[in-house]
Amino acid sequence: MHIPPPVLTVAGSDSGGGAGIQADLKTMLALGTHGMSVLTAVTAQNSLGVQGAWELPAEAVRAQFRSVVDDIGVQAVKTGMLSSAELVETVAELLAGLRVPVVVDPVGVSKHGDALLAATALDAVRTALLPTATVATPNLDEVAQLTGIRVEEEADMRRAAAAVLDFGPRWALIKGGHLTAGHGGSAVDLLTDGTEEHWLRAPRHDNRHTHGTGCTLASALAAQLAKGDTVPQAAVAAKDYVTGALAAGFRLGAGIGPVDHGWRWRDAH
């Protein structure tokens, strides 16, 4: 009997199905792992934005985590939306007891510009959560939130990565997708542990339907790590999967549609 590697996402729900827990579980399935979830918040969310968010109590988050980890076990964990300092600290404490790869996506704002992290939680992300990370995956807005560094061009990404690594993750994956087009026409990310450096490039696709990109990349990384990839191997595979999902992103509702988590399956059929 083949048992797919179990991967856990600790994140918020997206009722529109494009990001959050929903994106994470779709990605984990697409990449051959068994996705499990610890829900941290419920959002009312669609293609136009986030209309409401309700955080779960720390006790509920702790109970979900223990329930899954103590019985089923995990081979990698991915964290997403943790909106308060209390939740950040609770999750960091739970992760500190694990000996598996952890991917921290320090979600700060939604694709529509909605704040998903209380300002008071930023310090907890820096001091408690990031030190638990095997890989931290901030986008450029999140880099600015966490470090104060504004990345205007590729050359700035090294400085940004160094500042993120100072908070304690083993690797930083700085996502350059928000850099304005014109940088060789490619979407570039920088993966580094402060010694090794990997520049990951992919073609930019002229498609506005990009909801869930960050969640999807972090989940793909976690899935690949659970399957035994090294961090650089996992990052290359995750970037390839996300690039295909972005190219196939589709219209849903009146705003920004999601990336297509099932693009490989659809291509094959």
PDB file of C-alpha atoms in Angstrom:
ATOM      1  CA  MET A   1       0.000   0.000   0.000  1.00  0.00           C
ATOM      2  CA  HIS A   2       1.409   3.374  -1.031  1.00  0.00           C
ATOM      3  CA  ILE A   3       0.940   5.994   1.689  1.00  0.00           C
ATOM      4  CA  PRO A   4       1.497   9.558   0.483  1.00  0.00           C
ATOM      5  CA  PRO A   5       3.654  11.716   2.775  1.00  0.00           C
ATOM      6  CA  PRO A   6       1.452  13.657   5.234  1.00  0.00           C
ATOM      7  CA  VAL A   7       1.869  17.441   5.071  1.00  0.00           C
ATOM      8  CA  LEU A   8       0.229  19.918   7.434  1.00  0.00           C
ATOM      9  CA  THR A   9      -0.937  23.441   6.686  1.00  0.00           C
ATOM     10  CA  VAL A  10      -1.558  25.864   9.560  1.00  0.00           C
ATOM     11  CA  ALA A  11      -3.455  28.725   7.943  1.00  0.00           C
ATOM     12  CA  GLY A  12      -6.715  30.582   7.387  1.00  0.00           C
ATOM     13  CA  SER A  13      -9.629  29.551   5.219  1.00  0.00           C
ATOM     14  CA  ASP A  14     -10.502  31.286   1.931  1.00  0.00           C
ATOM     15  CA  SER A  15     -14.208  30.806   1.229  1.00  0.00           C
ATOM     16  CA  GLY A  16     -13.574  31.568  -2.467  1.00  0.00           C
ATOM     17  CA  GLY A  17     -11.232  28.557  -2.694  1.00  0.00           C
ATOM     18  CA  GLY A  18      -8.306  30.329  -4.332  1.00  0.00           C
ATOM     19  CA  ALA A  19      -5.906  30.880  -1.440  1.00  0.00           C
ATOM     20  CA  GLY A  20      -5.396  29.836   2.184  1.00  0.00           C
ATOM     21  CA  ILE A  21      -6.157  26.325   3.406  1.00  0.00           C
ATOM     22  CA  GLN A  22      -8.070  25.526   0.218  1.00  0.00           C
ATOM     23  CA  ALA A  23      -5.116  26.380  -2.033  1.00  0.00           C
ATOM     24  CA  ASP A  24      -2.741  24.506   0.282  1.00  0.00           C
ATOM     25  CA  LEU A  25      -4.729  21.255   0.229  1.00  0.00           C
ATOM     26  CA  LYS A  26      -5.209  21.367  -3.562  1.00  0.00           C
ATOM     27  CA  THR A  27      -1.468  21.914  -4.045  1.00  0.00           C
ATOM     28  CA  MET A  28      -0.545  19.091  -1.674  1.00  0.00           C
ATOM     29  CA  LEU A  29      -2.847  16.695  -3.522  1.00  0.00           C
ATOM     30  CA  ALA A  30      -1.538  17.802  -6.923  1.00  0.00           C
ATOM     31  CA  LEU A  31       2.025  17.077  -5.790  1.00  0.00           C
ATOM     32  CA  GLY A  32       1.316  13.588  -4.465  1.00  0.00           C
ATOM     33  CA  THR A  33       1.106  14.220  -0.726  1.00  0.00           C
ATOM     34  CA  HIS A  34      -1.681  13.926   1.855  1.00  0.00           C
ATOM     35  CA  GLY A  35      -2.731  17.391   3.008  1.00  0.00           C
ATOM     36  CA  MET A  36      -3.990  18.002   6.547  1.00  0.00           C
ATOM     37  CA  SER A  37      -5.050  21.265   8.146  1.00  0.00           C
ATOM     38  CA  VAL A  38      -5.058  23.371  11.276  1.00  0.00           C
ATOM     39  CA  LEU A  39      -7.487  26.228  10.739  1.00  0.00           C
ATOM     40  CA  THR A  40      -6.409  29.553  12.293  1.00  0.00           C
ATOM     41  CA  ALA A  41      -9.107  31.864  10.930  1.00  0.00           C
ATOM     42  CA  VAL A  42     -12.243  31.867   8.820  1.00  0.00           C
ATOM     43  CA  THR A  43     -12.533  34.557   6.161  1.00  0.00           C
ATOM     44  CA  ALA A  44     -15.430  35.735   4.030  1.00  0.00           C
ATOM     45  CA  GLN A  45     -13.491  36.156   0.820  1.00  0.00           C
ATOM     46  CA  ASN A  46     -14.084  36.172  -2.931  1.00  0.00           C
ATOM     47  CA  SER A  47     -12.474  37.428  -6.126  1.00  0.00           C
ATOM     48  CA  LEU A  48     -13.028  41.042  -5.029  1.00  0.00           C
ATOM     49  CA  GLY A  49     -11.356  40.890  -1.609  1.00  0.00           C
ATOM     50  CA  VAL A  50     -11.791  39.945   2.038  1.00  0.00           C
ATOM     51  CA  GLN A  51     -15.141  41.031   3.478  1.00  0.00           C
ATOM     52  CA  GLY A  52     -14.559  39.665   6.977  1.00  0.00           C
ATOM     53  CA  ALA A  53     -12.143  37.583   9.070  1.00  0.00           C
ATOM     54  CA  TRP A  54     -12.695  35.711  12.342  1.00  0.00           C
ATOM     55  CA  GLU A  55      -9.723  34.340  14.209  1.00  0.00           C
ATOM     56  CA  LEU A  56      -9.994  31.001  16.011  1.00  0.00           C
ATOM     57  CA  PRO A  57      -8.997  30.794  19.690  1.00  0.00           C
ATOM     58  CA  ALA A  58      -5.424  29.645  20.399  1.00  0.00           C
ATOM     59  CA  GLU A  59      -6.895  26.669  22.263  1.00  0.00           C
ATOM     60  CA  ALA A  60      -8.687  25.482  19.080  1.00  0.00           C
ATOM     61  CA  VAL A  61      -5.491  25.857  17.039  1.00  0.00           C
ATOM     62  CA  ARG A  62      -3.470  23.931  19.633  1.00  0.00           C
ATOM     63  CA  ALA A  63      -6.075  21.132  19.805  1.00  0.00           C
ATOM     64  CA  GLN A  64      -6.188  20.697  16.008  1.00  0.00           C
ATOM     65  CA  PHE A  65      -2.391  20.578  15.822  1.00  0.00           C
ATOM     66  CA  ARG A  66      -1.987  18.013  18.620  1.00  0.00           C
ATOM     67  CA  SER A  67      -4.823  15.895  17.217  1.00  0.00           C
ATOM     68  CA  VAL A  68      -3.108  15.549  13.837  1.00  0.00           C
ATOM     69  CA  VAL A  69       0.534  15.412  14.884  1.00  0.00           C
ATOM     70  CA  ASP A  70       0.137  13.019  17.824  1.00  0.00           C
ATOM     71  CA  ASP A  71      -1.865  10.451  15.849  1.00  0.00           C
ATOM     72  CA  ILE A  72      -0.954  10.764  12.165  1.00  0.00           C
ATOM     73  CA  GLY A  73       2.400  12.531  12.296  1.00  0.00           C
ATOM     74  CA  VAL A  74       3.749  14.941   9.693  1.00  0.00           C
ATOM     75  CA  GLN A  75       6.665  15.035   7.258  1.00  0.00           C
ATOM     76  CA  ALA A  76       6.528  18.789   6.633  1.00  0.00           C
ATOM     77  CA  VAL A  77       4.530  21.798   7.834  1.00  0.00           C
ATOM     78  CA  LYS A  78       3.540  25.017   6.104  1.00  0.00           C
ATOM     79  CA  THR A  79       2.241  28.086   7.953  1.00  0.00           C
ATOM     80  CA  GLY A  80       0.142  30.843   6.423  1.00  0.00           C
ATOM     81  CA  MET A  81      -2.263  33.389   7.906  1.00  0.00           C
ATOM     82  CA  LEU A  82      -1.625  33.873  11.639  1.00  0.00           C
ATOM     83  CA  SER A  83      -3.334  37.149  12.350  1.00  0.00           C
ATOM     84  CA  SER A  84      -2.448  37.898  16.004  1.00  0.00           C
ATOM     85  CA  ALA A  85       0.615  37.794  18.227  1.00  0.00           C
ATOM     86  CA  GLU A  86      -1.081  35.144  20.394  1.00  0.00           C
ATOM     87  CA  LEU A  87      -1.621  32.823  17.427  1.00  0.00           C
ATOM     88  CA  VAL A  88       1.897  33.415  16.085  1.00  0.00           C
ATOM     89  CA  GLU A  89       3.391  32.549  19.485  1.00  0.00           C
ATOM     90  CA  THR A  90       1.123  29.510  19.937  1.00  0.00           C
ATOM     91  CA  VAL A  91       2.083  28.080  16.548  1.00  0.00           C
ATOM     92  CA  ALA A  92       5.787  28.855  17.021  1.00  0.00           C
ATOM     93  CA  GLU A  93       5.732  26.961  20.313  1.00  0.00           C
ATOM     94  CA  LEU A  94       4.047  23.952  18.666  1.00  0.00           C
ATOM     95  CA  LEU A  95       6.517  23.956  15.758  1.00  0.00           C
ATOM     96  CA  ALA A  96       9.518  24.120  18.096  1.00  0.00           C
ATOM     97  CA  GLY A  97       8.726  20.551  19.191  1.00  0.00           C
ATOM     98  CA  LEU A  98       8.888  19.123  15.652  1.00  0.00           C
ATOM     99  CA  ARG A  99      11.873  17.700  13.782  1.00  0.00           C
ATOM    100  CA  VAL A 100      10.536  18.116  10.237  1.00  0.00           C
ATOM    101  CA  PRO A 101      10.917  20.849   7.596  1.00  0.00           C
ATOM    102  CA  VAL A 102       8.818  23.955   8.240  1.00  0.00           C
ATOM    103  CA  VAL A 103       7.920  26.475   5.538  1.00  0.00           C
ATOM    104  CA  VAL A 104       6.821  29.852   6.928  1.00  0.00           C
ATOM    105  CA  ASP A 105       4.842  32.088   4.587  1.00  0.00           C
ATOM    106  CA  PRO A 106       4.672  35.318   6.641  1.00  0.00           C
ATOM    107  CA  VAL A 107       1.322  36.411   5.217  1.00  0.00           C
ATOM    108  CA  GLY A 108       0.843  40.132   5.752  1.00  0.00           C
ATOM    109  CA  VAL A 109      -1.595  41.378   3.125  1.00  0.00           C
ATOM    110  CA  SER A 110      -3.967  39.730   0.660  1.00  0.00           C
ATOM    111  CA  LYS A 111      -3.716  40.014  -3.122  1.00  0.00           C
ATOM    112  CA  HIS A 112      -6.335  42.776  -2.856  1.00  0.00           C
ATOM    113  CA  GLY A 113      -4.366  44.769  -0.271  1.00  0.00           C
ATOM    114  CA  ASP A 114      -6.389  43.641   2.765  1.00  0.00           C
ATOM    115  CA  ALA A 115      -4.335  43.458   5.982  1.00  0.00           C
ATOM    116  CA  LEU A 116      -4.189  39.878   7.284  1.00  0.00           C
ATOM    117  CA  LEU A 117      -1.687  40.397  10.102  1.00  0.00           C
ATOM    118  CA  ALA A 118      -2.084  42.729  13.055  1.00  0.00           C
ATOM    119  CA  ALA A 119       0.791  45.203  13.387  1.00  0.00           C
ATOM    120  CA  THR A 120       1.311  43.927  16.946  1.00  0.00           C
ATOM    121  CA  ALA A 121       1.966  40.432  15.577  1.00  0.00           C
ATOM    122  CA  LEU A 122       4.964  41.483  13.481  1.00  0.00           C
ATOM    123  CA  ASP A 123       7.394  41.285  16.389  1.00  0.00           C
ATOM    124  CA  ALA A 124       6.186  37.783  17.225  1.00  0.00           C
ATOM    125  CA  VAL A 125       6.729  36.713  13.596  1.00  0.00           C
ATOM    126  CA  ARG A 126      10.291  38.061  13.743  1.00  0.00           C
ATOM    127  CA  THR A 127      11.279  36.704  17.157  1.00  0.00           C
ATOM    128  CA  ALA A 128       9.208  33.515  17.558  1.00  0.00           C
ATOM    129  CA  LEU A 129       8.002  32.188  14.193  1.00  0.00           C
ATOM    130  CA  LEU A 130      10.849  32.847  11.746  1.00  0.00           C
ATOM    131  CA  PRO A 131      13.442  31.055  13.933  1.00  0.00           C
ATOM    132  CA  THR A 132      11.391  27.821  13.529  1.00  0.00           C
ATOM    133  CA  ALA A 133      11.514  28.009   9.714  1.00  0.00           C
ATOM    134  CA  THR A 134      13.486  25.771   7.420  1.00  0.00           C
ATOM    135  CA  VAL A 135      12.458  28.189   4.658  1.00  0.00           C
ATOM    136  CA  ALA A 136      10.752  31.592   4.940  1.00  0.00           C
ATOM    137  CA  THR A 137       8.954  32.771   1.789  1.00  0.00           C
ATOM    138  CA  PRO A 138       8.138  36.504   2.029  1.00  0.00           C
ATOM    139  CA  ASN A 139       7.053  38.523  -0.982  1.00  0.00           C
ATOM    140  CA  LEU A 140       8.426  42.026  -1.420  1.00  0.00           C
ATOM    141  CA  ASP A 141       5.630  43.719   0.556  1.00  0.00           C
ATOM    142  CA  GLU A 142       6.208  41.283   3.429  1.00  0.00           C
ATOM    143  CA  VAL A 143       9.966  41.874   3.266  1.00  0.00           C
ATOM    144  CA  ALA A 144       9.290  45.605   3.684  1.00  0.00           C
ATOM    145  CA  GLN A 145       6.898  44.919   6.595  1.00  0.00           C
ATOM    146  CA  LEU A 146       9.397  42.677   8.376  1.00  0.00           C
ATOM    147  CA  THR A 147      12.711  44.381   7.649  1.00  0.00           C
ATOM    148  CA  GLY A 148      11.967  47.898   6.411  1.00  0.00           C
ATOM    149  CA  ILE A 149      13.893  47.132   3.198  1.00  0.00           C
ATOM    150  CA  ARG A 150      12.126  48.146  -0.005  1.00  0.00           C
ATOM    151  CA  VAL A 151      13.244  46.051  -2.954  1.00  0.00           C
ATOM    152  CA  GLU A 152      13.199  48.146  -6.124  1.00  0.00           C
ATOM    153  CA  GLU A 153      15.391  45.939  -8.302  1.00  0.00           C
ATOM    154  CA  GLU A 154      17.025  42.520  -8.353  1.00  0.00           C
ATOM    155  CA  ALA A 155      20.222  43.775  -6.725  1.00  0.00           C
ATOM    156  CA  ASP A 156      18.239  44.701  -3.585  1.00  0.00           C
ATOM    157  CA  MET A 157      17.046  41.109  -3.099  1.00  0.00           C
ATOM    158  CA  ARG A 158      20.379  39.996  -1.588  1.00  0.00           C
ATOM    159  CA  ARG A 159      20.150  42.644   1.117  1.00  0.00           C
ATOM    160  CA  ALA A 160      16.528  41.706   1.772  1.00  0.00           C
ATOM    161  CA  ALA A 161      17.414  38.013   2.085  1.00  0.00           C
ATOM    162  CA  ALA A 162      20.240  38.794   4.542  1.00  0.00           C
ATOM    163  CA  ALA A 163      17.857  40.835   6.699  1.00  0.00           C
ATOM    164  CA  VAL A 164      15.276  38.010   6.736  1.00  0.00           C
ATOM    165  CA  LEU A 165      17.962  35.413   7.556  1.00  0.00           C
ATOM    166  CA  ASP A 166      18.970  37.549  10.547  1.00  0.00           C
ATOM    167  CA  PHE A 167      15.645  36.543  12.156  1.00  0.00           C
ATOM    168  CA  GLY A 168      16.708  32.895  12.183  1.00  0.00           C
ATOM    169  CA  PRO A 169      15.231  30.843   9.304  1.00  0.00           C
ATOM    170  CA  ARG A 170      17.723  28.425   7.717  1.00  0.00           C
ATOM    171  CA  TRP A 171      16.814  29.587   4.192  1.00  0.00           C
ATOM    172  CA  ALA A 172      15.064  32.643   2.777  1.00  0.00           C
ATOM    173  CA  LEU A 173      13.151  32.544  -0.494  1.00  0.00           C
ATOM    174  CA  ILE A 174      12.555  36.164  -1.525  1.00  0.00           C
ATOM    175  CA  LYS A 175       9.742  36.230  -4.073  1.00  0.00           C
ATOM    176  CA  GLY A 176      10.365  38.867  -6.726  1.00  0.00           C
ATOM    177  CA  GLY A 177       7.062  38.502  -8.558  1.00  0.00           C
ATOM    178  CA  HIS A 178       6.059  42.032  -7.496  1.00  0.00           C
ATOM    179  CA  LEU A 179       9.093  43.594  -9.209  1.00  0.00           C
ATOM    180  CA  THR A 180       7.848  45.581 -12.177  1.00  0.00           C
ATOM    181  CA  ALA A 181       8.085  43.823 -15.503  1.00  0.00           C
ATOM    182  CA  GLY A 182      11.114  44.753 -17.546  1.00  0.00           C
ATOM    183  CA  HIS A 183      13.630  42.724 -15.545  1.00  0.00           C
ATOM    184  CA  GLY A 184      14.456  40.551 -18.536  1.00  0.00           C
ATOM    185  CA  GLY A 185      10.769  39.663 -18.836  1.00  0.00           C
ATOM    186  CA  SER A 186      11.137  37.032 -16.125  1.00  0.00           C
ATOM    187  CA  ALA A 187       9.748  36.532 -12.625  1.00  0.00           C
ATOM    188  CA  VAL A 188      12.778  36.058 -10.398  1.00  0.00           C
ATOM    189  CA  ASP A 189      13.059  34.668  -6.859  1.00  0.00           C
ATOM    190  CA  LEU A 190      16.186  34.437  -4.728  1.00  0.00           C
ATOM    191  CA  LEU A 191      16.776  31.399  -2.512  1.00  0.00           C
ATOM    192  CA  THR A 192      19.720  31.616  -0.140  1.00  0.00           C
ATOM    193  CA  ASP A 193      20.977  30.346   3.206  1.00  0.00           C
ATOM    194  CA  GLY A 194      23.553  33.137   3.372  1.00  0.00           C
ATOM    195  CA  THR A 195      26.202  30.987   1.685  1.00  0.00           C
ATOM    196  CA  GLU A 196      24.563  29.212  -1.231  1.00  0.00           C
ATOM    197  CA  GLU A 197      22.576  31.345  -3.652  1.00  0.00           C
ATOM    198  CA  HIS A 198      20.011  30.167  -6.211  1.00  0.00           C
ATOM    199  CA  TRP A 199      18.292  32.585  -8.601  1.00  0.00           C
ATOM    200  CA  LEU A 200      15.044  31.041  -9.816  1.00  0.00           C
ATOM    201  CA  ARG A 201      13.696  32.505 -13.045  1.00  0.00           C
ATOM    202  CA  ALA A 202      10.525  31.785 -14.961  1.00  0.00           C
ATOM    203  CA  PRO A 203       8.696  33.554 -17.765  1.00  0.00           C
ATOM    204  CA  ARG A 204       6.116  36.154 -16.755  1.00  0.00           C
ATOM    205  CA  HIS A 205       2.600  35.332 -17.916  1.00  0.00           C
ATOM    206  CA  ASP A 206       0.219  38.095 -18.897  1.00  0.00           C
ATOM    207  CA  ASN A 207      -2.582  36.839 -16.674  1.00  0.00           C
ATOM    208  CA  ARG A 208      -4.248  38.875 -13.915  1.00  0.00           C
ATOM    209  CA  HIS A 209      -5.752  35.765 -12.283  1.00  0.00           C
ATOM    210  CA  THR A 210      -3.059  35.179  -9.687  1.00  0.00           C
ATOM    211  CA  HIS A 211      -4.999  34.770  -6.426  1.00  0.00           C
ATOM    212  CA  GLY A 212      -3.317  32.246  -4.121  1.00  0.00           C
ATOM    213  CA  THR A 213       0.165  32.385  -5.651  1.00  0.00           C
ATOM    214  CA  GLY A 214       2.041  32.759  -2.336  1.00  0.00           C
ATOM    215  CA  CYS A 215       0.063  30.068  -0.500  1.00  0.00           C
ATOM    216  CA  THR A 216       0.539  27.724  -3.450  1.00  0.00           C
ATOM    217  CA  LEU A 217       4.306  28.229  -3.642  1.00  0.00           C
ATOM    218  CA  ALA A 218       4.820  27.664   0.106  1.00  0.00           C
ATOM    219  CA  SER A 219       2.631  24.542   0.044  1.00  0.00           C
ATOM    220  CA  ALA A 220       4.445  23.187  -3.003  1.00  0.00           C
ATOM    221  CA  LEU A 221       7.750  23.697  -1.176  1.00  0.00           C
ATOM    222  CA  ALA A 222       6.441  21.839   1.876  1.00  0.00           C
ATOM    223  CA  ALA A 223       5.117  18.991  -0.284  1.00  0.00           C
ATOM    224  CA  GLN A 224       8.462  18.588  -2.053  1.00  0.00           C
ATOM    225  CA  LEU A 225      10.382  18.675   1.241  1.00  0.00           C
ATOM    226  CA  ALA A 226       8.042  16.005   2.636  1.00  0.00           C
ATOM    227  CA  LYS A 227       8.951  13.839  -0.373  1.00  0.00           C
ATOM    228  CA  GLY A 228      12.638  14.130   0.496  1.00  0.00           C
ATOM    229  CA  ASP A 229      13.881  16.942  -1.731  1.00  0.00           C
ATOM    230  CA  THR A 230      16.660  19.219  -0.537  1.00  0.00           C
ATOM    231  CA  VAL A 231      15.604  22.868  -0.121  1.00  0.00           C
ATOM    232  CA  PRO A 232      17.090  23.947  -3.505  1.00  0.00           C
ATOM    233  CA  GLN A 233      15.471  20.952  -5.280  1.00  0.00           C
ATOM    234  CA  ALA A 234      12.132  21.690  -3.605  1.00  0.00           C
ATOM    235  CA  ALA A 235      12.312  25.369  -4.589  1.00  0.00           C
ATOM    236  CA  VAL A 236      12.963  24.550  -8.257  1.00  0.00           C
ATOM    237  CA  ALA A 237      10.076  22.040  -8.350  1.00  0.00           C
ATOM    238  CA  ALA A 238       7.736  24.444  -6.501  1.00  0.00           C
ATOM    239  CA  LYS A 239       8.594  27.312  -8.848  1.00  0.00           C
ATOM    240  CA  ASP A 240       7.862  25.073 -11.864  1.00  0.00           C
ATOM    241  CA  TYR A 241       4.489  24.025 -10.443  1.00  0.00           C
ATOM    242  CA  VAL A 242       3.478  27.601  -9.565  1.00  0.00           C
ATOM    243  CA  THR A 243       4.556  28.943 -12.959  1.00  0.00           C
ATOM    244  CA  GLY A 244       2.239  26.433 -14.666  1.00  0.00           C
ATOM    245  CA  ALA A 245      -0.570  27.258 -12.232  1.00  0.00           C
ATOM    246  CA  LEU A 246      -0.134  30.991 -12.917  1.00  0.00           C
ATOM    247  CA  ALA A 247      -0.175  30.480 -16.682  1.00  0.00           C
ATOM    248  CA  ALA A 248      -3.454  28.560 -16.337  1.00  0.00           C
ATOM    249  CA  GLY A 249      -5.097  30.944 -13.815  1.00  0.00           C
ATOM    250  CA  PHE A 250      -8.747  31.506 -14.683  1.00  0.00           C
ATOM    251  CA  ARG A 251     -11.518  34.070 -14.287  1.00  0.00           C
ATOM    252  CA  LEU A 252     -13.811  33.464 -11.322  1.00  0.00           C
ATOM    253  CA  GLY A 253     -16.243  36.117 -10.137  1.00  0.00           C
ATOM    254  CA  ALA A 254     -15.843  39.782 -11.008  1.00  0.00           C
ATOM    255  CA  GLY A 255     -12.296  40.324  -9.716  1.00  0.00           C
ATOM    256  CA  ILE A 256      -9.002  38.438  -9.540  1.00  0.00           C
ATOM    257  CA  GLY A 257      -9.408  34.716 -10.214  1.00  0.00           C
ATOM    258  CA  PRO A 258      -7.243  31.915  -8.798  1.00  0.00           C
ATOM    259  CA  VAL A 259      -4.213  30.122 -10.147  1.00  0.00           C
ATOM    260  CA  ASP A 260      -5.097  26.647 -11.455  1.00  0.00           C
ATOM    261  CA  HIS A 261      -3.915  24.035  -8.946  1.00  0.00           C
ATOM    262  CA  GLY A 262      -5.007  21.231 -11.260  1.00  0.00           C
ATOM    263  CA  TRP A 263      -3.190  22.448 -14.383  1.00  0.00           C
ATOM    264  CA  ARG A 264      -1.006  19.354 -14.769  1.00  0.00           C
ATOM    265  CA  TRP A 265      -4.001  17.047 -14.441  1.00  0.00           C
ATOM    266  CA  ARG A 266      -5.956  19.148 -16.968  1.00  0.00           C
ATOM    267  CA  ASP A 267      -2.987  19.184 -19.366  1.00  0.00           C
ATOM    268  CA  ALA A 268      -2.754  15.391 -19.156  1.00  0.00           C
ATOM    269  CA  HIS A 269      -6.459  15.050 -19.976  1.00  0.00           C
TER     270      HIS A 269
END
